[in-house]
Amino acid sequence: GESVGLHLPTLSVQEGDNSIINCAYSNSASDYFIWYKQESGKGPQFIIDIRSNMDKRQGQRVTVLLNKTVKHLSLQIAATQPGDSAVYFCAASSGAGSYQLTFGKGTKLSVIP
Amino acid sequence: EADIYQTPRYLVIGTGKKITLECSQTMGHDKMYWYQQDPGMELHLIHYSYGVNSTEKGDLSSESTVSRIRTEHFPLTLESARPSHTSQYLCASSESKVPPYNEQFFGPGTRLTVL
């Protein structure tokens, strides 16, 4: 089965700096990846997603990079703001028509003012 | 914006009680999911449904049951609550007919404490 893991459980960055959160997955058949942000007391919120036929996708202040060779993806947040403080999860869909997502453990991002 | 609702938001209950956690979505999504999440930890899929009258167990074994009689409603029931059931329960839904097909929209969660 699929397993998804994050490299660091916590990350502290200075306000205004860029943040990079990493994630690894195990199933080479995974074809869809998604990053969620979860604030305290709330459900996860969609940040950005990427399909396996792409290497990079950009949103507003966020970029996701996918390296299928080493089964690794990262989330980059530009000019990190206090409102970015949250737990970030990556999730992968195992492909083959599966609609299920396997979630990683989460990285808690703390922004230092 | 996702319109998916969960009630109650918080529940403290004694051991042995029967409880039902409610989840409703107004987006007409065909697929719905229940996850269990301990604080700060990953989400574990406990049940899912790909349509009315369709329910399946997820990867994490759970003593709960679910039903899907209507598209918009996906309640989760615990017949006899135990302290080991203390956790956060998250409901999600997704639409399989519109790309990207796998994006799941989450409700705010129900934090359950069993004494």
mmCIF file of C-alpha atoms in Angstrom:
data_model
loop_
_atom_site.group_PDB
_atom_site.id
_atom_site.type_symbol
_atom_site.label_atom_id
_atom_site.label_comp_id
_atom_site.label_asym_id
_atom_site.label_seq_id
_atom_site.Cartn_x
_atom_site.Cartn_y
_atom_site.Cartn_z
ATOM 1 C CA GLY A 1 0.000 0.000 0.000
ATOM 2 C CA GLU A 2 0.877 3.643 -0.122
ATOM 3 C CA SER A 3 2.744 5.365 2.654
ATOM 4 C CA VAL A 4 3.343 9.081 2.780
ATOM 5 C CA GLY A 5 5.758 10.751 5.152
ATOM 6 C CA LEU A 6 7.054 14.172 6.013
ATOM 7 C CA HIS A 7 10.678 14.828 6.798
ATOM 8 C CA LEU A 8 10.247 17.251 9.696
ATOM 9 C CA PRO A 9 7.466 17.370 12.277
ATOM 10 C CA THR A 10 8.108 21.049 13.079
ATOM 11 C CA LEU A 11 9.489 24.035 11.188
ATOM 12 C CA SER A 12 10.079 27.558 12.468
ATOM 13 C CA VAL A 13 10.693 30.412 10.038
ATOM 14 C CA GLN A 14 11.065 34.136 10.337
ATOM 15 C CA GLU A 15 8.237 36.240 8.964
ATOM 16 C CA GLY A 16 9.053 37.236 5.392
ATOM 17 C CA ASP A 17 11.344 34.272 4.756
ATOM 18 C CA ASN A 18 10.486 31.415 2.427
ATOM 19 C CA SER A 19 9.341 28.084 3.864
ATOM 20 C CA ILE A 20 9.957 24.667 2.384
ATOM 21 C CA ILE A 21 8.067 21.615 3.602
ATOM 22 C CA ASN A 22 9.059 18.220 2.236
ATOM 23 C CA CYS A 23 7.195 14.978 1.743
ATOM 24 C CA ALA A 24 8.073 11.513 0.470
ATOM 25 C CA TYR A 25 5.777 8.835 -0.890
ATOM 26 C CA SER A 26 6.313 5.154 -1.519
ATOM 27 C CA ASN A 27 4.000 4.130 -4.345
ATOM 28 C CA SER A 28 5.417 4.884 -7.780
ATOM 29 C CA ALA A 29 1.892 4.471 -9.197
ATOM 30 C CA SER A 30 0.650 7.513 -7.280
ATOM 31 C CA ASP A 31 -0.677 9.988 -9.802
ATOM 32 C CA TYR A 32 -2.136 12.838 -7.778
ATOM 33 C CA PHE A 33 -0.729 14.795 -4.862
ATOM 34 C CA ILE A 34 -2.289 17.458 -2.718
ATOM 35 C CA TRP A 35 -1.205 19.772 0.077
ATOM 36 C CA TYR A 36 -3.565 20.730 2.872
ATOM 37 C CA LYS A 37 -3.283 23.338 5.598
ATOM 38 C CA GLN A 38 -4.936 22.670 8.939
ATOM 39 C CA GLU A 39 -5.348 25.409 11.495
ATOM 40 C CA SER A 40 -6.077 24.630 15.102
ATOM 41 C CA GLY A 41 -9.647 23.470 15.613
ATOM 42 C CA LYS A 42 -10.451 23.350 11.912
ATOM 43 C CA GLY A 43 -10.598 20.801 9.135
ATOM 44 C CA PRO A 44 -7.866 20.633 6.480
ATOM 45 C CA GLN A 45 -8.068 23.228 3.718
ATOM 46 C CA PHE A 46 -6.841 22.748 0.163
ATOM 47 C CA ILE A 47 -3.678 24.656 -0.737
ATOM 48 C CA ILE A 48 -2.460 23.277 -4.043
ATOM 49 C CA ASP A 49 -2.364 20.028 -5.978
ATOM 50 C CA ILE A 50 -0.324 18.480 -8.761
ATOM 51 C CA ARG A 51 -0.707 15.540 -11.105
ATOM 52 C CA SER A 52 2.122 13.156 -11.859
ATOM 53 C CA ASN A 53 2.462 14.449 -15.429
ATOM 54 C CA MET A 54 3.768 17.751 -14.042
ATOM 55 C CA ASP A 55 6.960 18.697 -12.176
ATOM 56 C CA LYS A 56 5.909 22.052 -10.830
ATOM 57 C CA ARG A 57 2.778 23.994 -10.161
ATOM 58 C CA GLN A 58 2.415 27.498 -8.790
ATOM 59 C CA GLY A 59 -0.338 29.191 -6.900
ATOM 60 C CA GLN A 60 -0.554 32.395 -4.981
ATOM 61 C CA ARG A 61 2.653 32.476 -2.889
ATOM 62 C CA VAL A 62 2.846 28.675 -3.003
ATOM 63 C CA THR A 63 4.683 26.295 -5.300
ATOM 64 C CA VAL A 64 4.625 22.521 -5.327
ATOM 65 C CA LEU A 65 7.525 20.590 -6.819
ATOM 66 C CA LEU A 66 7.287 16.927 -7.713
ATOM 67 C CA ASN A 67 10.281 14.662 -8.258
ATOM 68 C CA LYS A 68 8.982 11.302 -9.403
ATOM 69 C CA THR A 69 12.460 9.808 -9.670
ATOM 70 C CA VAL A 70 12.999 9.938 -5.923
ATOM 71 C CA LYS A 71 9.286 10.007 -5.038
ATOM 72 C CA HIS A 72 9.499 13.353 -3.313
ATOM 73 C CA LEU A 73 7.417 16.486 -3.307
ATOM 74 C CA SER A 74 7.797 19.806 -1.602
ATOM 75 C CA LEU A 75 5.670 22.800 -0.765
ATOM 76 C CA GLN A 76 7.296 26.201 -0.952
ATOM 77 C CA ILE A 77 5.652 29.199 0.665
ATOM 78 C CA ALA A 78 7.031 32.565 -0.361
ATOM 79 C CA ALA A 79 7.254 35.485 2.072
ATOM 80 C CA THR A 80 5.822 33.491 4.958
ATOM 81 C CA GLN A 81 3.255 35.354 7.042
ATOM 82 C CA PRO A 82 1.930 34.776 10.578
ATOM 83 C CA GLY A 83 -1.325 33.543 9.034
ATOM 84 C CA ASP A 84 0.620 30.688 7.479
ATOM 85 C CA SER A 85 1.186 29.147 10.909
ATOM 86 C CA ALA A 86 -0.593 25.785 10.808
ATOM 87 C CA VAL A 87 -0.001 22.086 10.304
ATOM 88 C CA TYR A 88 0.651 21.121 6.680
ATOM 89 C CA PHE A 89 -0.172 17.700 5.290
ATOM 90 C CA CYS A 90 0.715 16.127 2.008
ATOM 91 C CA ALA A 91 -1.510 13.402 0.599
ATOM 92 C CA ALA A 92 -1.245 11.070 -2.354
ATOM 93 C CA SER A 93 -3.726 9.172 -4.441
ATOM 94 C CA SER A 94 -2.584 5.707 -5.339
ATOM 95 C CA GLY A 95 -3.765 5.892 -8.907
ATOM 96 C CA ALA A 96 -5.552 3.177 -10.838
ATOM 97 C CA GLY A 97 -8.822 5.041 -10.506
ATOM 98 C CA SER A 98 -8.642 5.249 -6.729
ATOM 99 C CA TYR A 99 -10.296 8.284 -5.167
ATOM 100 C CA GLN A 100 -8.766 7.689 -1.760
ATOM 101 C CA LEU A 101 -6.000 9.826 -0.337
ATOM 102 C CA THR A 102 -3.211 8.612 1.937
ATOM 103 C CA PHE A 103 -2.040 11.339 4.293
ATOM 104 C CA GLY A 104 1.392 11.997 5.742
ATOM 105 C CA LYS A 105 2.041 12.893 9.374
ATOM 106 C CA GLY A 106 2.067 16.657 9.040
ATOM 107 C CA THR A 107 4.588 19.446 9.617
ATOM 108 C CA LYS A 108 3.750 22.177 12.094
ATOM 109 C CA LEU A 109 4.890 25.509 10.691
ATOM 110 C CA SER A 110 5.487 28.297 13.182
ATOM 111 C CA VAL A 111 6.123 31.813 11.896
ATOM 112 C CA ILE A 112 8.236 34.044 14.108
ATOM 113 C CA PRO A 113 7.176 37.719 13.859
ATOM 114 C CA GLU B 1 -16.254 27.436 -1.140
ATOM 115 C CA ALA B 2 -16.818 24.028 0.365
ATOM 116 C CA ASP B 3 -20.119 23.583 2.170
ATOM 117 C CA ILE B 4 -19.703 20.586 4.374
ATOM 118 C CA TYR B 5 -21.051 20.570 7.884
ATOM 119 C CA GLN B 6 -20.435 18.447 10.941
ATOM 120 C CA THR B 7 -22.392 18.323 14.172
ATOM 121 C CA PRO B 8 -21.741 18.375 16.999
ATOM 122 C CA ARG B 9 -18.411 20.196 16.950
ATOM 123 C CA TYR B 10 -17.558 18.949 20.441
ATOM 124 C CA LEU B 11 -18.982 15.996 22.352
ATOM 125 C CA VAL B 12 -18.148 14.678 25.812
ATOM 126 C CA ILE B 13 -19.909 11.453 26.638
ATOM 127 C CA GLY B 14 -19.736 8.553 29.057
ATOM 128 C CA THR B 15 -18.594 5.037 28.278
ATOM 129 C CA GLY B 16 -21.232 2.758 26.787
ATOM 130 C CA LYS B 17 -23.358 5.467 25.216
ATOM 131 C CA LYS B 18 -24.509 5.288 21.617
ATOM 132 C CA ILE B 19 -23.559 8.327 19.542
ATOM 133 C CA THR B 20 -24.081 9.530 16.000
ATOM 134 C CA LEU B 21 -21.829 12.092 14.372
ATOM 135 C CA GLU B 22 -23.567 13.996 11.606
ATOM 136 C CA CYS B 23 -22.052 15.062 8.297
ATOM 137 C CA SER B 24 -23.841 16.863 5.486
ATOM 138 C CA GLN B 25 -22.651 18.457 2.274
ATOM 139 C CA THR B 26 -24.579 20.734 -0.063
ATOM 140 C CA MET B 27 -22.292 20.383 -3.075
ATOM 141 C CA GLY B 28 -23.913 17.269 -4.535
ATOM 142 C CA HIS B 29 -20.647 15.357 -4.276
ATOM 143 C CA ASP B 30 -20.974 11.652 -4.913
ATOM 144 C CA LYS B 31 -18.109 10.537 -2.667
ATOM 145 C CA MET B 32 -17.853 10.982 1.091
ATOM 146 C CA TYR B 33 -15.274 9.959 3.675
ATOM 147 C CA TRP B 34 -14.727 9.716 7.416
ATOM 148 C CA TYR B 35 -11.269 10.136 8.918
ATOM 149 C CA GLN B 36 -9.989 9.781 12.451
ATOM 150 C CA GLN B 37 -7.229 12.146 13.536
ATOM 151 C CA ASP B 38 -5.366 12.344 16.828
ATOM 152 C CA PRO B 39 -4.021 15.838 17.654
ATOM 153 C CA GLY B 40 -1.311 16.904 15.200
ATOM 154 C CA MET B 41 -1.188 13.477 13.632
ATOM 155 C CA GLU B 42 -2.042 12.167 10.186
ATOM 156 C CA LEU B 43 -5.574 11.421 9.043
ATOM 157 C CA HIS B 44 -6.644 7.781 8.935
ATOM 158 C CA LEU B 45 -9.504 6.740 6.666
ATOM 159 C CA ILE B 46 -12.126 4.738 8.575
ATOM 160 C CA HIS B 47 -15.091 4.715 6.152
ATOM 161 C CA TYR B 48 -15.946 5.893 2.679
ATOM 162 C CA SER B 49 -18.866 5.920 0.298
ATOM 163 C CA TYR B 50 -18.847 6.250 -3.470
ATOM 164 C CA GLY B 51 -22.577 6.848 -3.705
ATOM 165 C CA VAL B 52 -25.977 6.219 -2.194
ATOM 166 C CA ASN B 53 -26.284 2.789 -0.564
ATOM 167 C CA SER B 54 -22.531 2.227 -0.989
ATOM 168 C CA THR B 55 -20.247 2.112 2.069
ATOM 169 C CA GLU B 56 -16.824 0.582 2.625
ATOM 170 C CA LYS B 57 -14.387 0.294 5.513
ATOM 171 C CA GLY B 58 -11.145 2.208 5.267
ATOM 172 C CA ASP B 59 -7.595 1.337 6.189
ATOM 173 C CA LEU B 60 -7.984 1.932 9.915
ATOM 174 C CA SER B 61 -10.097 -0.599 11.740
ATOM 175 C CA SER B 62 -12.995 1.074 13.471
ATOM 176 C CA GLU B 63 -15.921 -0.088 15.575
ATOM 177 C CA SER B 64 -18.105 2.575 14.047
ATOM 178 C CA THR B 65 -20.661 2.130 11.283
ATOM 179 C CA VAL B 66 -21.893 4.470 8.570
ATOM 180 C CA SER B 67 -24.866 4.786 6.256
ATOM 181 C CA ARG B 68 -25.496 6.633 2.993
ATOM 182 C CA ILE B 69 -29.197 6.817 2.340
ATOM 183 C CA ARG B 70 -29.057 10.277 0.791
ATOM 184 C CA THR B 71 -26.318 11.829 -1.324
ATOM 185 C CA GLU B 72 -25.811 14.742 1.027
ATOM 186 C CA HIS B 73 -25.804 12.878 4.330
ATOM 187 C CA PHE B 74 -23.191 10.485 5.737
ATOM 188 C CA PRO B 75 -23.643 9.865 9.482
ATOM 189 C CA LEU B 76 -21.212 7.850 11.591
ATOM 190 C CA THR B 77 -22.479 5.826 14.562
ATOM 191 C CA LEU B 78 -20.732 4.318 17.552
ATOM 192 C CA GLU B 79 -23.007 1.782 19.257
ATOM 193 C CA SER B 80 -21.074 1.786 22.532
ATOM 194 C CA ALA B 81 -18.515 4.514 23.056
ATOM 195 C CA ARG B 82 -15.239 3.723 24.833
ATOM 196 C CA PRO B 83 -12.333 5.925 25.983
ATOM 197 C CA SER B 84 -10.249 4.524 23.087
ATOM 198 C CA HIS B 85 -12.683 6.276 20.722
ATOM 199 C CA THR B 86 -11.554 9.674 21.991
ATOM 200 C CA SER B 87 -10.284 11.501 18.914
ATOM 201 C CA GLN B 88 -11.187 14.025 16.239
ATOM 202 C CA TYR B 89 -13.447 12.804 13.454
ATOM 203 C CA LEU B 90 -13.290 14.559 10.094
ATOM 204 C CA CYS B 91 -15.795 14.205 7.287
ATOM 205 C CA ALA B 92 -14.891 14.965 3.666
ATOM 206 C CA SER B 93 -16.464 14.806 0.236
ATOM 207 C CA SER B 94 -15.271 14.815 -3.359
ATOM 208 C CA GLU B 95 -16.688 14.953 -6.854
ATOM 209 C CA SER B 96 -15.576 12.275 -9.295
ATOM 210 C CA LYS B 97 -17.045 13.843 -12.420
ATOM 211 C CA VAL B 98 -15.086 17.096 -12.312
ATOM 212 C CA PRO B 99 -11.277 17.404 -12.395
ATOM 213 C CA PRO B 100 -9.113 16.987 -10.450
ATOM 214 C CA TYR B 101 -11.372 14.137 -9.261
ATOM 215 C CA ASN B 102 -9.469 13.472 -6.044
ATOM 216 C CA GLU B 103 -9.631 16.797 -4.209
ATOM 217 C CA GLN B 104 -11.450 16.287 -0.956
ATOM 218 C CA PHE B 105 -13.289 19.048 0.880
ATOM 219 C CA PHE B 106 -13.302 18.778 4.656
ATOM 220 C CA GLY B 107 -15.751 19.689 7.345
ATOM 221 C CA PRO B 108 -14.627 21.375 10.593
ATOM 222 C CA GLY B 109 -14.490 18.094 12.519
ATOM 223 C CA THR B 110 -16.080 16.690 15.655
ATOM 224 C CA ARG B 111 -13.864 16.402 18.712
ATOM 225 C CA LEU B 112 -15.096 13.414 20.712
ATOM 226 C CA THR B 113 -14.120 12.708 24.308
ATOM 227 C CA VAL B 114 -15.319 9.502 25.966
ATOM 228 C CA LEU B 115 -14.981 9.426 29.732
#
